[in-house]
């Protein structure tokens, strides 16, 4: 009975998310965007270097082989790690909203976004006991006040992993080196992805029944192929690396509520073309998978109605 007070059945949201995103398929050759584009905005203010994320053991709370580092929550992320012979989850909760992340059992840290704004957060490392039953082995709480509302969306995280040495960062810098404004920078990065990454139907089929898939921006860039989660992760990494706030969104797209991933960008400028309308100083949707499918979009929805489920 005592154990029951501290045991939760974790909805395997991350696993379900990965399966659903793997099943989301496009097809066809990589498309070309409308050559008639309008861009404007303030000059691009890209960071000179990407600050490395490190786990601060001295600041972490630790118990039962698990640790949670909240020293960087004001800057938009929290870190966790653990060692266990059983499966681990890391849970981030604010109010009635929770995000559950697969946590490696070998002690490797993961970095997760503080993606629900300012307020009281709970962080828990959970260890699998049986089936979908988990017991808490480490926890802490923090009253978060973000340095900026954009801080979580300018940092690498578990689904948007990049660093100073990443190839996707190098390519993004090259693409935006001559950008005259923020709109032109977004255009250069997004059009590059649309024209160079094709949908990987075989990968989608392989991952259809898999769990725990984590996208890698550099792997997507190297292979030249990906599923919708890969498109979103690569686009997000390249844009964030250039100082452009970007969110990975997962949710549903019409007409058949297909589970899907896309990005939202925020710039002091505009980019308008046949596929996209990025407006000034507001979050604007960019669905790279939809655009790259070159009109063959029957399996990625019609691009008309989107329902957000998770934001990373």
Short mmCIF file of C-alpha atoms in Angstrom, two decimals:
data_model
loop_
_atom_site.label_atom_id
_atom_site.label_comp_id
_atom_site.label_asym_id
_atom_site.label_seq_id
_atom_site.Cartn_x
_atom_site.Cartn_y
_atom_site.Cartn_z
CA UNK A 1 0.00 0.00 0.00
CA UNK A 2 2.91 2.34 0.80
CA UNK A 3 4.39 1.66 -2.65
CA UNK A 4 1.06 2.56 -4.32
CA UNK A 5 1.30 6.14 -3.06
CA UNK A 6 4.48 6.62 -5.07
CA UNK A 7 3.70 4.59 -8.16
CA UNK A 8 2.27 6.04 -11.34
CA UNK A 9 1.14 4.45 -14.56
CA UNK A 10 2.96 6.59 -17.10
CA UNK A 11 1.16 7.04 -20.38
CA UNK A 12 3.94 6.27 -22.80
CA UNK A 13 3.42 9.53 -24.64
CA UNK A 14 6.92 9.63 -26.03
CA UNK A 15 6.68 6.10 -27.40
CA UNK A 16 3.26 6.70 -28.87
CA UNK A 17 4.45 9.98 -30.33
CA UNK A 18 7.39 8.28 -32.05
CA UNK A 19 5.24 5.49 -33.47
CA UNK A 20 2.67 7.94 -34.77
CA UNK A 21 5.27 10.23 -36.29
CA UNK A 22 6.99 7.29 -37.93
CA UNK A 23 3.71 6.33 -39.56
CA UNK A 24 3.20 9.82 -40.95
CA UNK A 25 4.35 9.48 -44.56
CA UNK A 26 4.73 11.67 -47.60
CA UNK A 27 6.44 10.48 -50.75
CA UNK A 28 7.46 11.77 -54.12
CA UNK A 29 10.52 13.77 -55.12
CA UNK A 30 11.77 16.75 -53.15
CA UNK A 31 9.85 19.81 -54.26
CA UNK A 32 10.83 23.32 -55.24
CA UNK A 33 9.40 26.36 -53.53
CA UNK A 34 7.74 29.15 -55.42
CA UNK A 35 10.54 31.32 -56.83
CA UNK A 36 8.44 34.40 -56.12
CA UNK A 37 9.15 35.16 -52.45
CA UNK A 38 8.93 38.25 -50.30
CA UNK A 39 11.34 38.70 -47.40
CA UNK A 40 11.99 41.54 -45.00
CA UNK A 41 12.91 42.28 -41.43
CA UNK A 42 15.65 43.22 -39.03
CA UNK A 43 19.22 42.03 -39.62
CA UNK A 44 20.00 38.48 -38.51
CA UNK A 45 21.75 38.41 -35.13
CA UNK A 46 23.21 34.91 -35.09
CA UNK A 47 25.26 33.71 -32.12
CA UNK A 48 28.99 33.47 -32.77
CA UNK A 49 29.17 30.06 -31.07
CA UNK A 50 26.77 27.47 -29.68
CA UNK A 51 27.06 27.24 -25.92
CA UNK A 52 27.67 23.67 -24.83
CA UNK A 53 25.13 22.05 -22.55
CA UNK A 54 26.73 20.28 -19.59
CA UNK A 55 25.29 18.42 -16.64
CA UNK A 56 26.10 20.23 -13.38
CA UNK A 57 26.56 17.43 -10.85
CA UNK A 58 27.29 19.91 -8.08
CA UNK A 59 23.90 21.60 -8.50
CA UNK A 60 21.89 18.42 -9.11
CA UNK A 61 19.64 16.62 -6.68
CA UNK A 62 20.41 12.90 -6.66
CA UNK A 63 18.89 9.74 -5.23
CA UNK A 64 18.63 6.05 -6.14
CA UNK A 65 21.09 6.40 -9.03
CA UNK A 66 19.19 9.26 -10.67
CA UNK A 67 20.02 12.99 -10.84
CA UNK A 68 18.11 16.12 -11.90
CA UNK A 69 19.96 19.35 -12.73
CA UNK A 70 17.75 22.45 -12.58
CA UNK A 71 20.58 24.99 -12.66
CA UNK A 72 19.65 26.14 -16.18
CA UNK A 73 15.85 26.30 -15.98
CA UNK A 74 15.87 30.10 -16.31
CA UNK A 75 17.73 29.63 -19.59
CA UNK A 76 15.09 27.25 -20.90
CA UNK A 77 16.10 23.67 -20.13
CA UNK A 78 16.40 21.03 -17.41
CA UNK A 79 18.70 17.99 -17.44
CA UNK A 80 18.35 14.48 -16.04
CA UNK A 81 20.38 11.27 -15.98
CA UNK A 82 20.24 7.89 -14.30
CA UNK A 83 21.67 4.41 -14.15
CA UNK A 84 19.38 1.43 -13.80
CA UNK A 85 18.80 -2.11 -14.94
CA UNK A 86 15.20 -1.09 -15.67
CA UNK A 87 13.67 1.39 -18.08
CA UNK A 88 13.66 5.03 -16.94
CA UNK A 89 11.44 8.00 -17.73
CA UNK A 90 11.90 11.69 -17.00
CA UNK A 91 8.70 13.60 -16.36
CA UNK A 92 8.29 17.38 -16.58
CA UNK A 93 4.99 18.67 -15.15
CA UNK A 94 3.36 22.08 -14.80
CA UNK A 95 -0.25 22.25 -13.66
CA UNK A 96 -2.22 19.51 -15.40
CA UNK A 97 0.21 19.18 -18.33
CA UNK A 98 3.01 16.59 -18.33
CA UNK A 99 5.76 15.66 -20.77
CA UNK A 100 7.37 12.21 -20.47
CA UNK A 101 10.80 11.53 -21.97
CA UNK A 102 12.70 8.28 -22.35
CA UNK A 103 15.79 8.52 -20.13
CA UNK A 104 18.80 6.35 -21.01
CA UNK A 105 19.64 3.85 -18.29
CA UNK A 106 23.41 4.13 -18.83
CA UNK A 107 23.90 7.49 -17.12
CA UNK A 108 23.83 9.60 -20.29
CA UNK A 109 22.10 12.94 -19.63
CA UNK A 110 19.21 14.33 -21.62
CA UNK A 111 18.25 18.00 -21.90
CA UNK A 112 14.55 18.83 -21.98
CA UNK A 113 12.81 22.16 -22.67
CA UNK A 114 11.09 24.30 -20.08
CA UNK A 115 8.28 24.65 -22.58
CA UNK A 116 5.24 25.65 -20.53
CA UNK A 117 6.20 29.19 -19.56
CA UNK A 118 6.90 30.61 -16.10
CA UNK A 119 5.55 28.94 -12.97
CA UNK A 120 5.89 25.97 -10.65
CA UNK A 121 7.37 22.86 -12.29
CA UNK A 122 7.78 19.34 -10.94
CA UNK A 123 10.55 17.10 -12.25
CA UNK A 124 10.62 13.33 -11.64
CA UNK A 125 12.79 10.42 -12.66
CA UNK A 126 10.65 7.30 -12.81
CA UNK A 127 11.80 3.68 -12.86
CA UNK A 128 9.82 0.90 -14.50
CA UNK A 129 8.57 -1.80 -12.15
CA UNK A 130 6.32 -3.84 -14.45
CA UNK A 131 4.27 -3.28 -17.58
CA UNK A 132 3.49 0.44 -17.66
CA UNK A 133 3.97 0.90 -13.92
CA UNK A 134 6.68 3.28 -12.75
CA UNK A 135 7.94 4.32 -9.31
CA UNK A 136 9.50 7.70 -8.56
CA UNK A 137 13.19 7.45 -7.63
CA UNK A 138 14.16 11.15 -7.73
CA UNK A 139 12.20 14.39 -7.80
CA UNK A 140 12.43 18.12 -7.28
CA UNK A 141 10.39 21.26 -7.85
CA UNK A 142 11.33 24.69 -9.16
CA UNK A 143 9.46 27.98 -9.48
CA UNK A 144 10.70 28.94 -12.95
CA UNK A 145 11.12 32.49 -14.21
CA UNK A 146 12.52 32.34 -17.73
CA UNK A 147 15.14 34.82 -18.86
CA UNK A 148 13.02 35.21 -22.00
CA UNK A 149 9.89 33.55 -23.32
CA UNK A 150 12.04 32.48 -26.28
CA UNK A 151 14.84 30.90 -24.20
CA UNK A 152 13.53 27.30 -24.46
CA UNK A 153 13.25 27.65 -28.23
CA UNK A 154 16.80 28.87 -28.82
CA UNK A 155 18.46 25.88 -27.13
CA UNK A 156 19.29 22.34 -28.21
CA UNK A 157 17.17 19.65 -26.57
CA UNK A 158 16.55 15.92 -26.70
CA UNK A 159 14.52 16.21 -29.94
CA UNK A 160 16.65 18.99 -31.45
CA UNK A 161 20.23 17.98 -30.74
CA UNK A 162 23.07 20.10 -32.09
CA UNK A 163 26.33 21.67 -30.93
CA UNK A 164 29.13 23.89 -32.16
CA UNK A 165 30.62 20.96 -34.08
CA UNK A 166 27.36 19.88 -35.78
CA UNK A 167 27.29 19.80 -39.57
CA UNK A 168 23.77 21.25 -39.57
CA UNK A 169 25.10 24.34 -37.75
CA UNK A 170 27.89 24.74 -40.30
CA UNK A 171 25.43 24.46 -43.20
CA UNK A 172 23.02 26.93 -41.56
CA UNK A 173 25.81 29.47 -41.12
CA UNK A 174 26.81 29.10 -44.75
CA UNK A 175 23.22 29.48 -45.95
CA UNK A 176 22.58 32.63 -43.91
CA UNK A 177 25.98 34.30 -44.29
CA UNK A 178 24.67 36.71 -46.93
CA UNK A 179 21.11 37.04 -45.61
CA UNK A 180 20.05 40.68 -45.66
CA UNK A 181 17.25 40.20 -43.11
CA UNK A 182 15.64 37.62 -40.85
CA UNK A 183 13.02 36.65 -43.40
CA UNK A 184 15.72 35.86 -45.94
CA UNK A 185 17.55 33.71 -43.38
CA UNK A 186 14.42 31.63 -42.70
CA UNK A 187 13.82 31.30 -46.43
CA UNK A 188 17.39 30.12 -47.10
CA UNK A 189 17.29 27.41 -44.43
CA UNK A 190 13.79 26.15 -45.14
CA UNK A 191 14.21 26.06 -48.91
CA UNK A 192 17.48 24.17 -48.51
CA UNK A 193 15.75 21.49 -46.44
CA UNK A 194 12.76 21.28 -48.77
CA UNK A 195 14.99 20.89 -51.81
CA UNK A 196 17.56 18.52 -50.32
CA UNK A 197 15.70 16.20 -47.93
CA UNK A 198 13.29 13.66 -49.41
CA UNK A 199 10.68 11.64 -47.55
CA UNK A 200 11.91 8.19 -46.44
CA UNK A 201 8.97 5.85 -46.86
CA UNK A 202 11.07 2.80 -45.94
CA UNK A 203 12.10 4.39 -42.68
CA UNK A 204 8.49 5.22 -41.91
CA UNK A 205 7.52 1.59 -42.51
CA UNK A 206 10.40 0.30 -40.37
CA UNK A 207 9.53 2.59 -37.46
CA UNK A 208 5.80 2.05 -37.67
CA UNK A 209 5.80 -0.40 -34.75
CA UNK A 210 8.96 0.86 -33.03
CA UNK A 211 9.19 2.99 -29.88
CA UNK A 212 11.67 5.51 -28.56
CA UNK A 213 12.75 7.04 -31.87
CA UNK A 214 14.88 10.18 -31.42
CA UNK A 215 15.60 12.30 -34.53
CA UNK A 216 19.17 13.40 -35.30
CA UNK A 217 19.55 16.59 -37.38
CA UNK A 218 23.03 15.64 -38.60
CA UNK A 219 21.95 12.12 -39.55
CA UNK A 220 19.04 13.54 -41.56
CA UNK A 221 21.37 15.98 -43.29
CA UNK A 222 23.86 13.21 -44.11
CA UNK A 223 21.27 10.76 -45.44
CA UNK A 224 19.23 13.35 -47.33
CA UNK A 225 16.06 11.61 -46.20
CA UNK A 226 13.72 11.57 -43.23
CA UNK A 227 10.22 11.38 -41.80
CA UNK A 228 8.22 14.36 -40.56
CA UNK A 229 9.90 14.31 -37.14
CA UNK A 230 13.29 14.47 -38.90
CA UNK A 231 12.23 17.43 -41.04
CA UNK A 232 11.05 19.30 -37.95
CA UNK A 233 14.15 18.45 -35.91
CA UNK A 234 16.58 19.48 -38.65
CA UNK A 235 14.73 22.71 -39.43
CA UNK A 236 14.54 23.58 -35.76
CA UNK A 237 18.24 22.91 -35.14
CA UNK A 238 19.37 25.00 -38.10
CA UNK A 239 17.09 27.92 -37.27
CA UNK A 240 17.83 27.96 -33.54
CA UNK A 241 21.57 27.81 -34.24
CA UNK A 242 21.18 31.10 -36.10
CA UNK A 243 19.33 32.82 -33.28
CA UNK A 244 15.83 32.32 -34.72
CA UNK A 245 13.27 31.08 -32.14
CA UNK A 246 11.75 27.84 -33.38
CA UNK A 247 9.40 25.26 -31.88
CA UNK A 248 8.95 21.61 -32.82
CA UNK A 249 5.21 20.91 -32.75
CA UNK A 250 3.59 17.49 -32.80
CA UNK A 251 -0.13 17.04 -33.23
CA UNK A 252 -2.80 16.28 -35.80
CA UNK A 253 -3.44 17.46 -39.34
CA UNK A 254 -6.66 17.35 -41.36
CA UNK A 255 -8.56 15.74 -42.95
CA UNK A 256 -7.97 12.44 -41.11
CA UNK A 257 -6.24 13.59 -37.89
CA UNK A 258 -2.91 12.17 -39.00
CA UNK A 259 -0.26 12.49 -36.30
CA UNK A 260 2.39 14.81 -37.65
CA UNK A 261 5.31 17.13 -36.81
CA UNK A 262 6.00 20.67 -38.04
CA UNK A 263 7.76 23.81 -36.83
CA UNK A 264 6.75 27.28 -35.72
CA UNK A 265 9.12 30.21 -36.21
CA UNK A 266 9.21 33.71 -34.69
CA UNK A 267 11.06 36.52 -36.47
CA UNK A 268 11.15 40.29 -36.62
CA UNK A 269 10.37 40.14 -40.30
CA UNK A 270 8.37 38.27 -42.93
CA UNK A 271 8.74 35.51 -45.47
CA UNK A 272 5.86 35.03 -47.84
CA UNK A 273 5.78 32.64 -50.78
CA UNK A 274 3.45 30.11 -52.36
CA UNK A 275 3.77 27.61 -49.49
CA UNK A 276 4.35 29.75 -46.42
CA UNK A 277 3.33 32.99 -44.78
CA UNK A 278 5.70 33.87 -41.96
CA UNK A 279 4.56 37.09 -40.32
CA UNK A 280 6.35 39.64 -38.17
CA UNK A 281 6.64 39.09 -34.40
CA UNK A 282 4.26 36.14 -34.11
CA UNK A 283 4.59 32.36 -34.20
CA UNK A 284 4.11 31.18 -37.80
CA UNK A 285 3.70 27.59 -38.98
CA UNK A 286 6.17 26.07 -41.45
CA UNK A 287 5.40 22.49 -42.49
CA UNK A 288 8.57 21.35 -44.25
CA UNK A 289 7.29 17.81 -44.87
CA UNK A 290 4.20 19.14 -46.62
CA UNK A 291 6.26 21.43 -48.86
CA UNK A 292 8.90 18.81 -49.66
CA UNK A 293 6.28 16.31 -50.81
CA UNK A 294 5.79 18.40 -53.98
CA UNK A 295 2.01 18.19 -53.93
CA UNK A 296 1.82 14.47 -53.20
CA UNK A 297 0.43 15.01 -49.72
CA UNK A 298 -2.42 12.52 -49.35
CA UNK A 299 -0.69 10.82 -46.44
CA UNK A 300 0.44 13.98 -44.63
CA UNK A 301 -2.93 15.67 -44.68
CA UNK A 302 -4.19 18.61 -46.68
CA UNK A 303 -2.31 21.30 -44.77
CA UNK A 304 -5.51 23.15 -43.90
CA UNK A 305 -6.18 22.43 -40.23
CA UNK A 306 -3.61 21.66 -37.55
CA UNK A 307 -4.19 20.68 -33.92
CA UNK A 308 -1.27 21.13 -31.52
CA UNK A 309 -0.62 18.41 -28.94
CA UNK A 310 2.98 18.90 -27.79
CA UNK A 311 5.53 21.70 -28.10
CA UNK A 312 9.27 21.10 -27.81
#
